[in-house]
Short mmCIF file of C-alpha atoms in Angstrom, two decimals:
data_model
loop_
_atom_site.label_atom_id
_atom_site.label_comp_id
_atom_site.label_asym_id
_atom_site.label_seq_id
_atom_site.Cartn_x
_atom_site.Cartn_y
_atom_site.Cartn_z
CA MET G 1 -0.23 0.09 -0.34
CA ASP G 2 3.20 2.37 0.54
CA THR G 3 2.46 2.84 -3.66
CA LYS G 4 -0.29 4.40 -3.31
CA ALA G 5 2.08 6.92 -1.03
CA GLU G 6 1.16 9.67 -3.17
CA GLU G 7 -2.53 9.51 -2.94
CA PHE G 8 -2.35 10.52 0.22
CA GLN G 9 0.23 12.87 -0.27
CA LYS G 10 -1.97 15.74 0.43
CA LEU G 11 -3.26 14.42 3.63
CA ARG G 12 -0.15 13.99 4.70
CA SER G 13 0.99 17.21 4.34
CA LEU G 14 -2.03 18.01 6.04
CA LEU G 15 -1.49 16.47 8.86
CA SER G 16 2.18 17.96 9.10
CA LEU G 17 -0.12 21.14 10.71
CA LYS G 18 -0.50 18.10 14.07
CA ARG G 19 3.45 18.40 14.32
CA HIS G 20 2.96 21.89 14.56
CA GLU G 21 0.49 22.40 17.87
CA VAL G 22 2.93 22.52 20.88
CA PRO G 23 2.52 22.94 24.61
CA PRO G 24 2.18 26.15 25.99
CA PRO G 25 5.77 27.15 26.81
CA GLY G 26 8.65 25.49 29.38
CA TYR G 27 5.53 22.77 29.82
CA PHE G 28 8.57 20.42 29.37
CA ASN G 29 10.64 22.35 31.55
CA HIS G 30 8.82 21.14 34.84
CA PHE G 31 7.28 17.98 33.42
CA ALA G 32 9.81 15.13 34.76
CA ASP G 33 9.66 16.71 38.02
CA ARG G 34 6.64 16.29 38.02
CA VAL G 35 6.66 12.57 37.46
CA ILE G 36 8.94 11.85 39.88
CA ALA G 37 7.06 14.16 42.52
CA GLY G 38 3.86 11.43 41.32
CA ILE G 39 5.79 8.55 41.86
CA GLU G 40 7.14 9.51 45.11
CA GLU G 41 3.50 11.02 45.60
CA MET G 42 2.70 7.36 44.70
CA GLU G 43 5.09 5.20 46.96
CA VAL G 44 3.96 7.05 50.56
CA LEU G 45 0.61 6.41 49.54
CA SER G 46 0.92 2.82 49.09
CA LYS G 47 3.41 2.72 52.96
CA ASP G 48 -0.29 4.18 54.13
CA SER G 49 -1.85 2.08 52.69
CA LEU G 50 -0.11 -0.93 53.94
CA TRP G 51 -0.58 0.99 57.41
CA GLU G 52 -4.01 1.51 56.82
CA TRP G 53 -4.44 -2.56 56.32
CA LEU G 54 -2.29 -3.28 59.09
CA ARG G 55 -4.59 -1.04 61.11
CA SER G 56 -7.88 -2.51 60.10
CA ARG G 57 -6.52 -6.09 60.82
CA LEU G 58 -5.34 -4.99 64.47
CA ASP G 59 -8.70 -3.55 64.79
CA ILE G 60 -9.84 -7.27 65.03
CA ARG G 61 -7.59 -7.97 66.67
CA PRO G 62 -8.02 -7.70 70.25
CA LEU G 63 -10.80 -10.36 69.94
CA LEU G 64 -8.61 -12.77 68.66
CA ALA G 65 -5.65 -11.25 70.92
CA CYS G 66 -7.90 -11.66 74.29
CA GLY G 67 -8.56 -15.48 73.02
CA PHE G 68 -5.22 -16.06 73.14
CA SER G 69 -4.30 -15.03 76.43
CA VAL G 70 -6.98 -16.22 77.81
CA ALA G 71 -5.70 -19.88 76.11
CA LEU G 72 -2.31 -19.27 76.87
CA CYS G 73 -2.94 -18.23 81.00
CA GLY G 74 -5.09 -21.66 81.16
CA ALA G 75 -1.77 -22.81 79.77
CA ILE G 76 0.14 -21.34 83.13
CA PHE G 77 -2.25 -21.84 85.35
CA SER G 78 -2.47 -26.14 84.00
CA GLY G 79 1.52 -25.75 83.57
CA LEU G 80 2.03 -24.83 87.11
CA VAL G 81 -0.52 -27.22 88.67
CA ILE G 82 1.45 -29.90 87.08
CA SER G 83 5.09 -28.89 88.40
CA GLN G 84 3.71 -28.27 91.90
CA ASP G 85 2.15 -31.96 91.85
CA ALA G 86 5.87 -33.55 89.93
CA SER G 87 7.47 -31.27 92.88
CA PHE G 88 5.38 -32.69 95.39
CA LEU G 89 6.09 -36.26 93.76
CA VAL G 90 9.80 -35.53 94.63
CA GLN G 91 10.30 -33.92 97.56
CA HIS G 92 8.50 -37.68 98.89
CA GLY G 93 10.88 -39.19 97.13
CA PHE G 94 9.66 -40.58 93.89
CA SER G 95 11.42 -40.85 90.58
CA PRO G 96 9.98 -41.20 87.14
CA HIS G 97 12.79 -43.99 87.22
CA ASP G 98 11.89 -45.98 89.96
CA SER G 99 7.99 -46.38 88.37
CA ASP G 100 9.97 -47.78 85.08
CA ALA G 101 11.34 -50.55 87.16
CA GLY G 102 9.01 -53.16 84.81
CA GLY G 103 10.81 -52.81 81.73
CA SER G 104 8.61 -50.90 80.03
CA ALA G 105 6.21 -48.04 80.59
CA GLY G 106 3.92 -48.13 82.69
CA ILE G 107 0.82 -46.73 84.41
CA ARG G 108 1.15 -47.42 88.66
CA VAL G 109 -2.71 -45.38 90.33
CA VAL G 110 -1.51 -43.65 93.59
CA HIS G 111 -3.75 -43.02 96.34
CA ASP G 112 -1.13 -42.47 98.64
CA ARG G 113 1.95 -40.98 97.12
CA SER G 114 3.62 -40.69 101.58
CA MET G 115 3.32 -44.54 102.20
CA ALA G 116 4.51 -45.26 98.41
CA SER G 117 7.30 -43.45 98.22
CA SER G 118 8.05 -45.16 102.05
CA GLU G 119 7.67 -48.49 100.08
CA PHE G 120 10.15 -47.26 97.63
CA HIS G 121 12.87 -46.79 99.76
CA THR G 122 12.41 -49.66 101.50
CA GLY G 123 12.20 -51.92 98.60
CA SER G 124 9.51 -53.66 100.17
CA TRP G 125 7.93 -54.74 97.07
CA GLY G 126 10.32 -56.98 96.24
CA PRO G 127 13.63 -57.50 95.15
CA SER G 128 12.83 -56.78 91.01
CA GLY G 129 11.19 -53.09 92.19
CA VAL G 130 7.83 -52.25 91.55
CA SER G 131 5.61 -54.20 88.69
CA SER G 132 3.97 -52.59 86.43
CA LEU G 133 1.05 -54.78 87.13
CA ALA G 134 0.72 -54.50 90.51
CA PRO G 135 -1.03 -51.36 91.62
CA VAL G 136 0.16 -49.57 94.90
CA ILE G 137 -3.24 -49.37 96.21
CA SER G 138 -3.77 -47.09 99.52
CA SER G 139 -6.88 -44.60 100.59
CA SER G 140 -5.86 -42.74 103.79
CA ALA G 141 -3.40 -40.14 104.23
CA PHE G 142 -4.61 -39.59 100.18
CA LEU G 143 -8.31 -39.45 100.43
CA SER G 144 -8.32 -37.29 103.58
CA ARG G 145 -6.93 -35.01 101.36
CA PHE G 146 -8.63 -34.88 98.19
CA GLY G 147 -11.28 -37.34 98.42
CA PRO G 148 -12.63 -39.87 96.27
CA ARG G 149 -11.63 -38.56 93.09
CA GLY G 150 -8.29 -37.87 93.81
CA GLN G 151 -7.38 -40.81 92.02
CA ARG G 152 -5.17 -40.08 89.17
CA ALA G 153 -3.26 -41.84 86.56
CA ILE G 154 0.78 -40.55 86.13
CA PHE G 155 2.11 -41.48 83.24
CA PHE G 156 4.97 -42.18 81.94
CA PRO G 157 7.60 -43.29 79.07
CA MET B 1 51.73 -9.45 14.08
CA LEU B 2 51.99 -13.33 16.47
CA GLY B 3 51.29 -12.13 19.83
CA SER B 4 50.48 -8.12 19.03
CA PRO B 5 47.11 -7.32 19.30
CA GLN B 6 45.03 -6.69 16.11
CA LEU B 7 43.55 -3.36 16.36
CA THR B 8 40.49 -2.49 14.97
CA PRO B 9 39.91 1.47 14.51
CA ARG B 10 37.37 2.07 16.47
CA VAL B 11 33.54 3.00 15.10
CA ASP B 12 31.29 5.28 17.22
CA ASP B 13 27.59 4.19 17.12
CA PRO B 14 25.90 7.10 18.12
CA ALA B 15 22.66 4.09 18.13
CA LYS B 16 24.58 1.74 20.03
CA ASP B 17 25.05 3.93 23.14
CA GLU B 18 22.36 5.17 23.37
CA LYS B 19 20.71 2.12 23.44
CA ALA B 20 23.66 0.75 25.51
CA LEU B 21 22.66 4.11 27.85
CA VAL B 22 19.51 4.43 27.51
CA ARG B 23 19.95 0.16 29.34
CA GLY B 24 21.71 2.05 32.02
CA LEU B 25 19.42 4.43 33.05
CA VAL B 26 16.63 1.44 32.91
CA GLY B 27 19.29 -0.60 34.78
CA LYS B 28 19.27 2.47 38.11
CA ALA B 29 15.59 2.84 37.61
CA LYS B 30 14.73 -0.66 38.39
CA GLY B 31 16.89 -0.53 41.54
CA GLY B 32 15.35 2.81 42.99
CA ASP B 33 17.57 5.40 41.34
CA LEU B 34 14.78 8.18 40.79
CA SER B 35 17.05 10.45 38.99
CA ALA B 36 17.57 8.17 36.32
CA TYR B 37 14.23 7.47 35.66
CA ASP B 38 14.12 11.39 36.04
CA GLU B 39 16.66 10.93 32.98
CA LEU B 40 14.63 8.56 30.95
CA VAL B 41 11.67 10.40 31.21
CA ARG B 42 13.56 13.67 30.24
CA ARG B 43 14.18 11.48 27.23
CA TYR B 44 11.36 10.41 26.16
CA GLN B 45 8.55 12.85 27.39
CA GLU B 46 8.13 14.91 24.64
CA ARG B 47 6.88 12.25 22.08
CA ILE B 48 4.76 10.10 24.74
CA TYR B 49 3.11 13.52 25.40
CA ASN B 50 2.67 14.29 21.75
CA THR B 51 1.48 10.70 20.76
CA VAL B 52 -1.61 11.47 23.56
CA TYR B 53 -2.16 14.29 22.25
CA HIS B 54 -2.48 13.92 19.55
CA MET B 55 -4.73 11.33 20.03
CA THR B 56 -7.05 13.15 22.64
CA SER B 57 -6.52 16.63 21.16
CA ASN B 58 -6.89 17.69 24.69
CA HIS B 59 -4.23 19.08 26.57
CA GLU B 60 -5.12 18.52 30.02
CA ASP B 61 -5.94 14.85 29.46
CA ALA B 62 -2.57 14.43 27.43
CA ASN B 63 -1.24 15.93 30.61
CA ASP B 64 -2.70 13.72 33.27
CA LEU B 65 -2.74 11.12 30.77
CA ALA B 66 1.24 11.43 30.45
CA GLN B 67 2.98 11.77 33.29
CA GLU B 68 0.50 8.81 34.51
CA VAL B 69 1.58 6.44 32.29
CA PHE B 70 5.10 7.42 33.35
CA ILE B 71 4.43 6.54 36.80
CA LYS B 72 2.66 3.29 35.75
CA ALA B 73 6.37 2.26 34.06
CA TYR B 74 8.15 3.40 36.94
CA GLN B 75 5.93 0.23 39.35
CA ALA B 76 6.31 -1.63 36.60
CA LEU B 77 9.53 -1.50 35.69
CA LYS B 78 11.15 -4.39 37.54
CA SER B 79 8.62 -6.37 34.02
CA PHE B 80 10.96 -4.85 31.90
CA LYS B 81 12.83 -7.98 30.50
CA GLY B 82 14.61 -5.71 27.74
CA GLU B 83 12.83 -8.03 24.90
CA SER B 84 11.95 -4.92 23.48
CA SER B 85 13.51 -1.11 23.82
CA PHE B 86 12.83 0.53 26.20
CA TYR B 87 11.35 3.32 23.89
CA THR B 88 8.68 0.22 22.52
CA TRP B 89 7.78 -0.73 26.09
CA ILE B 90 6.78 2.59 26.57
CA TYR B 91 5.31 4.03 23.90
CA ARG B 92 2.64 0.79 24.83
CA ILE B 93 2.20 1.71 27.62
CA ALA B 94 1.24 4.87 26.69
CA VAL B 95 -1.21 3.66 23.28
CA ASN B 96 -2.55 1.09 25.77
CA ARG B 97 -3.83 3.78 28.28
CA THR B 98 -4.83 5.94 25.97
CA ILE B 99 -7.03 3.88 24.29
CA ASN B 100 -8.68 2.55 26.93
CA PHE B 101 -9.90 6.52 28.54
CA LEU B 102 -10.62 7.23 25.12
CA LYS B 103 -12.84 3.89 24.96
CA GLN B 104 -14.43 4.77 28.54
CA ASN B 105 -14.52 8.76 27.82
CA GLY B 106 -14.36 9.23 24.06
CA ARG B 107 -17.77 10.39 24.30
CA ARG B 108 -17.55 12.77 26.65
CA ARG B 109 -15.06 14.23 25.70
CA HIS B 110 -14.50 18.07 24.08
CA LEU B 111 -10.77 19.38 22.30
CA SER B 112 -8.88 21.29 23.79
CA LEU B 113 -5.87 22.24 21.32
CA ASN B 114 -2.34 23.94 21.94
CA ASP B 115 -1.62 26.74 19.77
CA ILE B 116 0.61 26.41 16.52
CA ASP B 117 4.19 27.28 16.60
CA SER B 118 5.62 29.67 14.25
CA GLN B 119 7.63 27.11 12.35
CA VAL B 120 4.36 26.91 10.71
CA GLU B 121 4.93 29.59 8.62
CA HIS B 122 8.30 27.39 7.01
CA ASP B 123 5.52 24.81 5.50
CA PHE B 124 4.25 25.94 2.38
CA PHE B 125 1.67 23.75 0.95
CA LEU B 126 0.58 24.32 5.03
CA THR B 127 0.06 28.50 4.45
CA SER B 128 -0.86 27.54 1.05
CA LEU B 129 -3.71 25.80 2.20
CA VAL B 130 -4.84 29.87 3.99
CA SER B 131 -4.93 33.01 3.21
CA SER B 132 -1.91 34.39 2.27
CA GLU B 133 -3.65 37.68 4.06
CA THR B 134 -1.40 37.78 7.59
CA PRO B 135 -4.58 38.89 9.84
CA TYR B 136 -6.11 36.43 8.87
CA ARG B 137 -4.31 33.26 8.62
CA ASN B 138 -3.76 32.97 12.20
CA VAL B 139 -8.02 32.05 12.38
CA LYS B 140 -7.72 30.39 9.30
CA LEU B 141 -4.68 28.12 10.65
CA ALA B 142 -7.04 27.80 13.47
CA GLU B 143 -10.30 26.30 11.32
CA LEU B 144 -8.28 24.65 9.85
CA GLN B 145 -6.47 22.76 13.41
CA GLU B 146 -9.60 22.10 14.56
CA LYS B 147 -11.03 20.67 11.54
CA LEU B 148 -8.50 17.87 11.65
CA ASN B 149 -8.47 17.40 14.67
CA THR B 150 -12.14 17.19 14.66
CA ALA B 151 -11.69 14.48 11.98
CA MET B 152 -9.33 12.01 13.45
CA SER B 153 -11.46 12.37 16.55
CA GLN B 154 -14.02 10.80 14.14
CA LEU B 155 -11.67 8.11 13.43
CA SER B 156 -11.79 4.48 15.82
CA GLU B 157 -9.32 4.82 18.81
CA VAL B 158 -7.24 1.80 16.83
CA HIS B 159 -7.57 4.27 13.35
CA ARG B 160 -6.65 7.32 15.42
CA MET B 161 -3.01 5.56 16.87
CA VAL B 162 -1.77 4.21 13.22
CA VAL B 163 -1.95 7.31 11.48
CA THR B 164 -0.98 9.34 14.86
CA LEU B 165 2.02 7.75 15.42
CA HIS B 166 3.44 6.78 11.30
CA ASP B 167 1.61 10.15 9.81
CA VAL B 168 2.65 13.11 12.27
CA GLN B 169 4.68 11.21 14.69
CA GLY B 170 7.05 8.86 12.02
CA ILE B 171 7.60 5.75 12.90
CA SER B 172 8.44 2.95 10.82
CA HIS B 173 5.12 0.29 10.07
CA GLU B 174 7.38 -2.12 12.16
CA GLU B 175 7.60 -0.47 15.15
CA ILE B 176 3.99 0.60 15.14
CA GLY B 177 3.48 -3.11 14.60
CA LYS B 178 5.58 -3.43 17.82
CA ILE B 179 4.19 -0.98 19.86
CA MET B 180 0.37 -2.19 19.44
CA ASP B 181 1.04 -5.55 19.10
CA CYS B 182 -0.10 -6.71 15.14
CA ASN B 183 1.61 -7.08 12.28
CA VAL B 184 2.67 -5.20 9.78
CA GLY B 185 0.03 -5.63 7.25
CA THR B 186 -2.35 -5.16 10.03
CA VAL B 187 -0.52 -1.57 10.40
CA ARG B 188 -0.71 -1.42 7.01
CA SER B 189 -4.63 -2.04 6.32
CA ARG B 190 -5.56 0.08 9.16
CA LEU B 191 -3.19 2.67 7.87
CA TYR B 192 -4.94 2.68 4.69
CA TYR B 193 -8.14 2.87 5.52
CA ALA B 194 -7.86 5.51 7.99
CA ARG B 195 -6.51 8.01 5.32
CA GLN B 196 -9.14 6.88 3.20
CA GLN B 197 -11.84 8.27 5.82
CA MET B 198 -10.36 11.25 6.39
CA GLN B 199 -9.06 11.98 2.86
CA ALA B 200 -13.16 11.53 2.98
CA MET B 201 -13.31 14.36 5.56
CA LEU B 202 -11.14 16.70 4.56
CA SER B 203 -11.97 16.54 0.98
CA ASP B 204 -12.45 20.44 1.38
CA TYR B 205 -8.75 21.10 1.46
CA LEU B 206 -7.44 18.01 -0.42
CA THR B 207 -9.13 19.49 -3.51
#
């Protein structure tokens, strides 16, 4: 279609008028500055919008944070209770290794800890140590302190 | 000659130098160097502004769009892989943004034309079209300018773009194909159709 270029020669000459249309004097002197300012503004806005997003997320966080802190307090309290129980056993000479004398992980039902610890020390359960199949059952001291629900299972690996 | 380096005369290729320079600036701008990007903007601002202006025939729209194009280009610079030249890439952004703008706002727009520079006095064809009497020349030129811009605005966006890029800005068919993401045959056929349309609309000035 370039062969038909002559057909449109006058039109192209007329279109050359467009090349003479110019923006106001000095327009391009600060064009780049305006672009750079626009870029910096956009960067600030994007940072601001990120901050806004974070804040909006935090607005609904208190519920989650509250739930999390309640769960955390519960875990800490449970940990304290368990550690107190463990220290009670240790104070009375109970050692987790003693319970494993049967050679396998076991479950021992302990009702009277003071009695159980004295039996461990005296070796009254026999020379082979404590059998996991022979639970120590006593009631008096423990029941008097915790009642019938004081019976608990102690797990040892 | 063994052991001695073969010296070839160094031929400076301005086009290669320019490409290397632009590549360096693009690399720096990608790393967040705004002064490098400032340099790139200064290199292409007139061409991008003029393209948008000739498409919109409105200085305010062209100003906003041209700035937006450069800002968007900076934000998208990380996606620029260098498969095409930076010039082609930024032109593509300008073309797409302008066409989208015209499709969204085409019906509600009005002309806001720039002034014609004094260099037009040296254009024999244009001066022959208008009265030779000085007091009327500018009026006639302004009228011709308005007719021309109105005729261009009657074209579809893609046809207007081809005319703008080729007949006003002098970009080759091949380059336009790359910019508009179409083949050269499409560019030629669009150009032919657009010229026919304009010829019919401006017949008063072309006989």
